[in-house]
PDB file of C-alpha atoms and ligand atoms in Angstrom:
ATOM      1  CA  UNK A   1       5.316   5.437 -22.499  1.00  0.00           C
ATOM      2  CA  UNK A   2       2.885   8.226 -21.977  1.00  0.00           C
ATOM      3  CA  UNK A   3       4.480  11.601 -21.178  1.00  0.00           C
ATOM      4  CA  UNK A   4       2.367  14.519 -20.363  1.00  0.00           C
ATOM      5  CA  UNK A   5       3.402  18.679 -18.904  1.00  0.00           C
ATOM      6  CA  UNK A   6       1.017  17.745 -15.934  1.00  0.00           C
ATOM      7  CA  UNK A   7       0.898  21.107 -14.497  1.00  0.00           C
ATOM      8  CA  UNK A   8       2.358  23.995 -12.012  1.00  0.00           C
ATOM      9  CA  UNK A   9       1.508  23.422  -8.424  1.00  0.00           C
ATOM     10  CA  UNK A  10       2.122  27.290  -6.927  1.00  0.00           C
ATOM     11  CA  UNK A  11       1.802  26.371  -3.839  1.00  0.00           C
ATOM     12  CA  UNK A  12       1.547  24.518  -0.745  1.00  0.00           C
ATOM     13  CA  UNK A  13      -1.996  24.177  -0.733  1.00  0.00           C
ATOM     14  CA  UNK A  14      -1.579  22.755  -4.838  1.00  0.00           C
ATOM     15  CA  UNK A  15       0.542  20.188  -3.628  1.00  0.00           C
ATOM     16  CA  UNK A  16      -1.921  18.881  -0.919  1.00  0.00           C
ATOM     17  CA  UNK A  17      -4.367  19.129  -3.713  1.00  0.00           C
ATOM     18  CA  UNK A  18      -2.890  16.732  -5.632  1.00  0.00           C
ATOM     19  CA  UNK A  19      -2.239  14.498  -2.874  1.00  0.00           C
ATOM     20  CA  UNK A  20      -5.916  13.974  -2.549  1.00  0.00           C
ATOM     21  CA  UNK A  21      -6.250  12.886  -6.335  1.00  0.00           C
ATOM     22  CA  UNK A  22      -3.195  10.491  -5.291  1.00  0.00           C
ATOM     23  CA  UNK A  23      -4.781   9.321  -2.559  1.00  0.00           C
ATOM     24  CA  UNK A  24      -8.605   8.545  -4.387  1.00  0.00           C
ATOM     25  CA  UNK A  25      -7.153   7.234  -7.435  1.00  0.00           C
ATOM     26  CA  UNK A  26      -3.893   4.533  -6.514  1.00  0.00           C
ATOM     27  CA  UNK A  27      -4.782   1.242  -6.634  1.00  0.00           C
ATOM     28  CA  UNK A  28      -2.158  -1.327  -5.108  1.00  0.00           C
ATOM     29  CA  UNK A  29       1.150  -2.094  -6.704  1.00  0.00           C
ATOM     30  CA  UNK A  30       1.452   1.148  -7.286  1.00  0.00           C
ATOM     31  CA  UNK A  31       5.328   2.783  -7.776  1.00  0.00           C
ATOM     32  CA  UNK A  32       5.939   6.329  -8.097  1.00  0.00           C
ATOM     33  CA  UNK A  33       9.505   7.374  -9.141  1.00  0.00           C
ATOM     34  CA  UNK A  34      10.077  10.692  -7.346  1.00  0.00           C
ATOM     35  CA  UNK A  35      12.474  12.919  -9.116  1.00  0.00           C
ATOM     36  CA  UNK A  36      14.010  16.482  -9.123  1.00  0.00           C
ATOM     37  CA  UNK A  37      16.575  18.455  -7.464  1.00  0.00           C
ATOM     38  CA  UNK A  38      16.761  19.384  -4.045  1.00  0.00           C
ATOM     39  CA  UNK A  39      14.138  20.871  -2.423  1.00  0.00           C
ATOM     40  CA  UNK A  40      11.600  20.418  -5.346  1.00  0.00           C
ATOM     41  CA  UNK A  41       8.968  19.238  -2.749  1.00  0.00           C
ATOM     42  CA  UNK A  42       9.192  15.358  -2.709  1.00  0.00           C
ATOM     43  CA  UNK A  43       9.206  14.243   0.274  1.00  0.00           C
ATOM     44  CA  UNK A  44       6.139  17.200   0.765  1.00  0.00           C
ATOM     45  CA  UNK A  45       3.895  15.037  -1.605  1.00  0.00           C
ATOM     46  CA  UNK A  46       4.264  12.051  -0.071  1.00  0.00           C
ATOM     47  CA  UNK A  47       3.985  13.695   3.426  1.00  0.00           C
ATOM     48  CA  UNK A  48       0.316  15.204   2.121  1.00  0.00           C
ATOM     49  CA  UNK A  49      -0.251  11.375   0.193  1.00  0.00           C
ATOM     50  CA  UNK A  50       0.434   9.434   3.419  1.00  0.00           C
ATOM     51  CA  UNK A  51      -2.039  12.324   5.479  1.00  0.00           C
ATOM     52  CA  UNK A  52      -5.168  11.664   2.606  1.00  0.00           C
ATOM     53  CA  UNK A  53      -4.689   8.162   2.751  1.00  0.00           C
ATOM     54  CA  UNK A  54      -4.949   7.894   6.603  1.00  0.00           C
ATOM     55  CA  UNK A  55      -1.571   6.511   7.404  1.00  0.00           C
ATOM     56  CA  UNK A  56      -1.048   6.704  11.315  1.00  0.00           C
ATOM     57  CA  UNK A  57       2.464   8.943  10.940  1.00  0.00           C
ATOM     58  CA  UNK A  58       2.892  10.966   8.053  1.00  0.00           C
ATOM     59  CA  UNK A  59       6.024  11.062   5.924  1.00  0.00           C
ATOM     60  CA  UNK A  60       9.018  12.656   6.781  1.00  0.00           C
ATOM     61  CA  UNK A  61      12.333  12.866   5.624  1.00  0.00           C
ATOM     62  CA  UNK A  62      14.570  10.162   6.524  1.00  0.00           C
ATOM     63  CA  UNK A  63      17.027  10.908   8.456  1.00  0.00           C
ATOM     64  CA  UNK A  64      18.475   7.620   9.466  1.00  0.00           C
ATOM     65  CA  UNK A  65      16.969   4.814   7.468  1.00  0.00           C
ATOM     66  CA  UNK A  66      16.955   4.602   3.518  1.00  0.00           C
ATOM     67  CA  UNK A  67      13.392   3.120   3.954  1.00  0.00           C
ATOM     68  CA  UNK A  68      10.041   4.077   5.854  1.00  0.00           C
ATOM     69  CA  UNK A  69       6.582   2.230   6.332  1.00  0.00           C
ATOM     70  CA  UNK A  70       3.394   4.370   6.799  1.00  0.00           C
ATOM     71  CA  UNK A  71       0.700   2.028   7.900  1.00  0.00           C
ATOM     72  CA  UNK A  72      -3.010   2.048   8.463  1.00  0.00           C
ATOM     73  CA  UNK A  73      -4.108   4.307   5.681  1.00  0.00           C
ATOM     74  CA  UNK A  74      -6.368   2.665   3.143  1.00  0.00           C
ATOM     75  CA  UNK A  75      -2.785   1.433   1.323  1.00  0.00           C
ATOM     76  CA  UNK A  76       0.354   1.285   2.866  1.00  0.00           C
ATOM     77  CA  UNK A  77       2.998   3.016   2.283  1.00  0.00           C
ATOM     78  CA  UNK A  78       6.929   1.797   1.706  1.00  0.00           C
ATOM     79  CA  UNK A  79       9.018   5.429   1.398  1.00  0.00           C
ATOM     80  CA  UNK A  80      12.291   5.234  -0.145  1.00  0.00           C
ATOM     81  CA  UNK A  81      14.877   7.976  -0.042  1.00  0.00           C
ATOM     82  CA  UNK A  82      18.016   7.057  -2.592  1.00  0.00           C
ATOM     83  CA  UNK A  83      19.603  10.227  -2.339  1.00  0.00           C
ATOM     84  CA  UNK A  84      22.730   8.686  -0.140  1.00  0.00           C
ATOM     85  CA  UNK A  85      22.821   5.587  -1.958  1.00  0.00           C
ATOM     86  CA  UNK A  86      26.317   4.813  -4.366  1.00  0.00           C
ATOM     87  CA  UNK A  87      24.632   2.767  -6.757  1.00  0.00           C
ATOM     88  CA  UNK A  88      21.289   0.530  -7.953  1.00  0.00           C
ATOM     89  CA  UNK A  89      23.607  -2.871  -6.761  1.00  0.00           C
ATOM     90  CA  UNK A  90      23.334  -1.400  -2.871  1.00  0.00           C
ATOM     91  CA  UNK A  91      19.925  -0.772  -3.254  1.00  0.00           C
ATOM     92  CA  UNK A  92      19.424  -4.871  -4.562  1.00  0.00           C
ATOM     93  CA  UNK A  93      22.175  -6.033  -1.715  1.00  0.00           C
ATOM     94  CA  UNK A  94      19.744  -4.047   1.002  1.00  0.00           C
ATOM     95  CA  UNK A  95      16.664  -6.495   0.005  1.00  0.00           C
ATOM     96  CA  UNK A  96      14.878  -4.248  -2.741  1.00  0.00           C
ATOM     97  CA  UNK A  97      13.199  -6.715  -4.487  1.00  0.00           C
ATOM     98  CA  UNK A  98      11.687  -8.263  -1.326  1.00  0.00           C
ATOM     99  CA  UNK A  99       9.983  -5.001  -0.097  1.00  0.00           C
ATOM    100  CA  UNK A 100       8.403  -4.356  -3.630  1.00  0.00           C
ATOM    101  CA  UNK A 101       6.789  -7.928  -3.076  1.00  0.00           C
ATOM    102  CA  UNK A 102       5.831  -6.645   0.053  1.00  0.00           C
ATOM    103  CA  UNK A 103       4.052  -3.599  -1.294  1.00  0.00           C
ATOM    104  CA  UNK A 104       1.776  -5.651  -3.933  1.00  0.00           C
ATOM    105  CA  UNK A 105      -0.707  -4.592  -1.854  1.00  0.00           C
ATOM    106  CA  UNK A 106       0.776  -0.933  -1.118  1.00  0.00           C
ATOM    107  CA  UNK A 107       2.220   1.805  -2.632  1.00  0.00           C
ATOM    108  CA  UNK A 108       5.782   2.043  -2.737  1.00  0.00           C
ATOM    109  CA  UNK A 109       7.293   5.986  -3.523  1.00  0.00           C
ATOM    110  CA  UNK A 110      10.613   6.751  -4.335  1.00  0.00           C
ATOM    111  CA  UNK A 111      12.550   9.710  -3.907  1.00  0.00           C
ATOM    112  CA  UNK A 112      15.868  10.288  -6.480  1.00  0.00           C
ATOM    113  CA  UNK A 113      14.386   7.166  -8.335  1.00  0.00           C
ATOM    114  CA  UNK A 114      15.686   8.168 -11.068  1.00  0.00           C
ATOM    115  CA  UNK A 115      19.399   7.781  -9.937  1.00  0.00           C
ATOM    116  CA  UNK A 116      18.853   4.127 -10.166  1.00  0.00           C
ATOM    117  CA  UNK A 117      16.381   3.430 -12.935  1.00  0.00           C
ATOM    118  CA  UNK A 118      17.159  -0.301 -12.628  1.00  0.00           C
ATOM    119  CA  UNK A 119      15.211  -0.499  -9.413  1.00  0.00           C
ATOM    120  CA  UNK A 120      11.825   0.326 -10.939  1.00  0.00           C
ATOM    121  CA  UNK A 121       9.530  -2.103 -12.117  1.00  0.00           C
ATOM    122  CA  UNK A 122       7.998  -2.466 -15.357  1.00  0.00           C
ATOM    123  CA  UNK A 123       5.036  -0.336 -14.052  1.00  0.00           C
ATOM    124  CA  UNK A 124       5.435   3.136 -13.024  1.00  0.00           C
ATOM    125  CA  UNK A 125       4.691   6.622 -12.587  1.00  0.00           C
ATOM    126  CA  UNK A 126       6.866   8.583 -12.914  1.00  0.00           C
ATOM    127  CA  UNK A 127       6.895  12.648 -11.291  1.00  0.00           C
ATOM    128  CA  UNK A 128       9.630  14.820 -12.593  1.00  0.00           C
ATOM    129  CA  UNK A 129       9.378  18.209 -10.219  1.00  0.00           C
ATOM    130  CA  UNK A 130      11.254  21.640 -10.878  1.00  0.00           C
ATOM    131  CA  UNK A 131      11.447  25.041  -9.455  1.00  0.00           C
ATOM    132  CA  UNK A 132       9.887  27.571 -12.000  1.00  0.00           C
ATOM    133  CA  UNK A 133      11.662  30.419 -13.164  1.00  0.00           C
ATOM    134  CA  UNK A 134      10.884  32.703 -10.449  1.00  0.00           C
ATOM    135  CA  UNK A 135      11.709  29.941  -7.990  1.00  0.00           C
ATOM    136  CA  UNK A 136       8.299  30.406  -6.327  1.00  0.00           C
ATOM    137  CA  UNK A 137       6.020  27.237  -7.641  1.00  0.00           C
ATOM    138  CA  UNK A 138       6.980  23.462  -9.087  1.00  0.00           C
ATOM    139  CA  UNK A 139       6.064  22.451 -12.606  1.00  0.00           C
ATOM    140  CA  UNK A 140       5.583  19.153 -12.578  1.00  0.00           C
ATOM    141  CA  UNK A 141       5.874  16.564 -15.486  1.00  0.00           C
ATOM    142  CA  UNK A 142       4.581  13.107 -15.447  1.00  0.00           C
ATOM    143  CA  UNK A 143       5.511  10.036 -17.451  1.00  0.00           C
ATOM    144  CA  UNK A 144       3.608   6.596 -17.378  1.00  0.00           C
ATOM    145  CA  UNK A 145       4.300   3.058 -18.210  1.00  0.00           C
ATOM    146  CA  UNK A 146       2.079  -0.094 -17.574  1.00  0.00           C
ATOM    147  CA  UNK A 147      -1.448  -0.500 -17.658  1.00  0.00           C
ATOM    148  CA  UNK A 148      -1.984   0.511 -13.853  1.00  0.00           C
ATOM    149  CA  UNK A 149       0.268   4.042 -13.822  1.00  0.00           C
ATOM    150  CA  UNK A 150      -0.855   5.498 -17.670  1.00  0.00           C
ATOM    151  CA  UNK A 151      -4.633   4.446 -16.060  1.00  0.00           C
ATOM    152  CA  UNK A 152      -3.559   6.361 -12.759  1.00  0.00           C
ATOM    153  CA  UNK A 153      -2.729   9.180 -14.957  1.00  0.00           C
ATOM    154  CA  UNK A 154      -5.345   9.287 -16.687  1.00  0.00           C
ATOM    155  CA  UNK A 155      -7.486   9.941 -13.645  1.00  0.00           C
ATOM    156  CA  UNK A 156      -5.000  12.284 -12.390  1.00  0.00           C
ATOM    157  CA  UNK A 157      -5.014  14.477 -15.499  1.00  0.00           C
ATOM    158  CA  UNK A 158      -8.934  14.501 -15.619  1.00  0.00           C
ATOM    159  CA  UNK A 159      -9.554  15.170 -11.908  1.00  0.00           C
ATOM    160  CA  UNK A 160      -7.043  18.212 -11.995  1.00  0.00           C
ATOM    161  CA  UNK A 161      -8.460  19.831 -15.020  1.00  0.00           C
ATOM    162  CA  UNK A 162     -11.942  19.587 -12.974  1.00  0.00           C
ATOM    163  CA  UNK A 163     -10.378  21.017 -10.150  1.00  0.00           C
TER     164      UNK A 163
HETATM  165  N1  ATP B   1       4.239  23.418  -4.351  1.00  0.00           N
HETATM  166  C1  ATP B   1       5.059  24.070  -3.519  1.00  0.00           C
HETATM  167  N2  ATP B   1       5.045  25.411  -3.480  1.00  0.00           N
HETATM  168  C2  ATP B   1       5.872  26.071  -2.654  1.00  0.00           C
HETATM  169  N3  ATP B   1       6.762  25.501  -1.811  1.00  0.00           N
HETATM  170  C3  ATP B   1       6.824  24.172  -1.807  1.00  0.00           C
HETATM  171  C4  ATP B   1       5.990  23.389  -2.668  1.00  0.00           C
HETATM  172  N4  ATP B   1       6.291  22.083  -2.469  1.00  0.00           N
HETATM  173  C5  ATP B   1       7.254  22.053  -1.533  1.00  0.00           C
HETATM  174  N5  ATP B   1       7.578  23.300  -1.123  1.00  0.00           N
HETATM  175  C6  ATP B   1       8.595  23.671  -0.101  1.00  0.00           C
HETATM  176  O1  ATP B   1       9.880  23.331  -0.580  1.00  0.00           O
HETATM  177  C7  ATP B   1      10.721  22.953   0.503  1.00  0.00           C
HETATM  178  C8  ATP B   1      11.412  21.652   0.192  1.00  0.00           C
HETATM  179  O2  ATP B   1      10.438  20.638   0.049  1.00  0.00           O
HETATM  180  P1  ATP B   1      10.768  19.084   0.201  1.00  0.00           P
HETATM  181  O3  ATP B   1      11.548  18.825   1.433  1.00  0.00           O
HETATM  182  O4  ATP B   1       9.476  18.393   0.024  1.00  0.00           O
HETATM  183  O5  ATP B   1      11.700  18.834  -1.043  1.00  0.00           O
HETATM  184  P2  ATP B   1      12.434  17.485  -1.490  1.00  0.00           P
HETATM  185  O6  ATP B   1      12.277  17.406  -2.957  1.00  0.00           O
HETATM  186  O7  ATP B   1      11.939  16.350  -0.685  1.00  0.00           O
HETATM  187  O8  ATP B   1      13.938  17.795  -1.125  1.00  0.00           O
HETATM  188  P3  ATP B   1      15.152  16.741  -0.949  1.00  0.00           P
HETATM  189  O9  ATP B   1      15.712  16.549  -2.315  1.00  0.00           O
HETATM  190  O10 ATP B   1      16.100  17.464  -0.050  1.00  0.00           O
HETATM  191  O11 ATP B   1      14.607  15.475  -0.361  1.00  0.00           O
HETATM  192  C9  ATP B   1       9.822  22.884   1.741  1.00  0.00           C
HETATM  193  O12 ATP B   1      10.048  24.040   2.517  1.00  0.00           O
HETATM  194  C10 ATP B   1       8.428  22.870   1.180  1.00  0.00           C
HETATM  195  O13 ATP B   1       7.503  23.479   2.061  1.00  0.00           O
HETATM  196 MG1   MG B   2      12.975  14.838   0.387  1.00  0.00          MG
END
């Protein structure tokens, strides 16, 4: 696993900044394991990921449904919210491993992933977000695993230190 302190993102504008390295540099298959407390700016990312990569709605968050498609961006987009979810077994029961066949061509991104770590495949990124001390910015940290997601980081780390 490659772990890396990926950087502080102080404000809105940082966050859409990012999205735009996200949105040049995931190839499909890729899962991204949203994590953090509440409010740490998840569902913002993907909001600014499904804008750069052309989606026809943009990312909210759900409401309703557990699960939300973005389409007609140059990758679609499968948007899951676990935060009301009981356990990685409901997550299965609701057809889990169906829709992550369905986004081998997509992206699939996953907010309080990390409640269920059982649901991720073998290949992911991911995006650990906090508030900094003076509650102002997010400090984000990054972990990889798989070929695709430590080469996705790779390119992330290099086009943000170019920024
Ligand atoms: N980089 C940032 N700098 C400053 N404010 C931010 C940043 N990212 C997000 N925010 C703000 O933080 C608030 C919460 O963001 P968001 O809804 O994306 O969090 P979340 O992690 O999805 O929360 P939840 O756990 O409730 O789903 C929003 O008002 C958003 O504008
Ligand atoms: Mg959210």
């Amino acid at each position: 696993m490659t772990e890396s302190e990926f950087g502080t993102l102080a404000c809105l504008e940082d966050t859409h900044h990012l999205a735009c390295l996200f949105a040049r540099h995931l190839e499909p298959g890729q899962f991204l394991a949203l994590c953090g407390d509440l409010g740490a700016g998840k569902t913002t990312l993907t909001r600014f990921l499904t804008q750069q990569l052309g989606c026809r709605t943009l990312a909210t968050s759900p409401t309703f449904s557990l699960f939300q498609h973005y389409e007609g961006g140059r990758l679609p987009v499968l948007h899951a919210d676990l935060y009301r979810l009981g356990s990685g077994a409901e997550v299965f029961e609701l057809g889990w491993e169906e829709m992550l066949g369905d986004y081998e061509g997509g992206v699939v991104v996953v907010e309080w992933a990390d409640k269920f770590e059982e649901t991720w495949p073998p290949d992911f990124l991911r995006i650990d977000a906090a508030y900094s001390d003076d509650q102002e910015s997010r400090v984000l940290e990054f972990s990889a695993q798989g070929v695709r997601s430590r080469r996705l980081l790779e390119d992330l780390k290099t086009s943000w230190g170019s920024k």
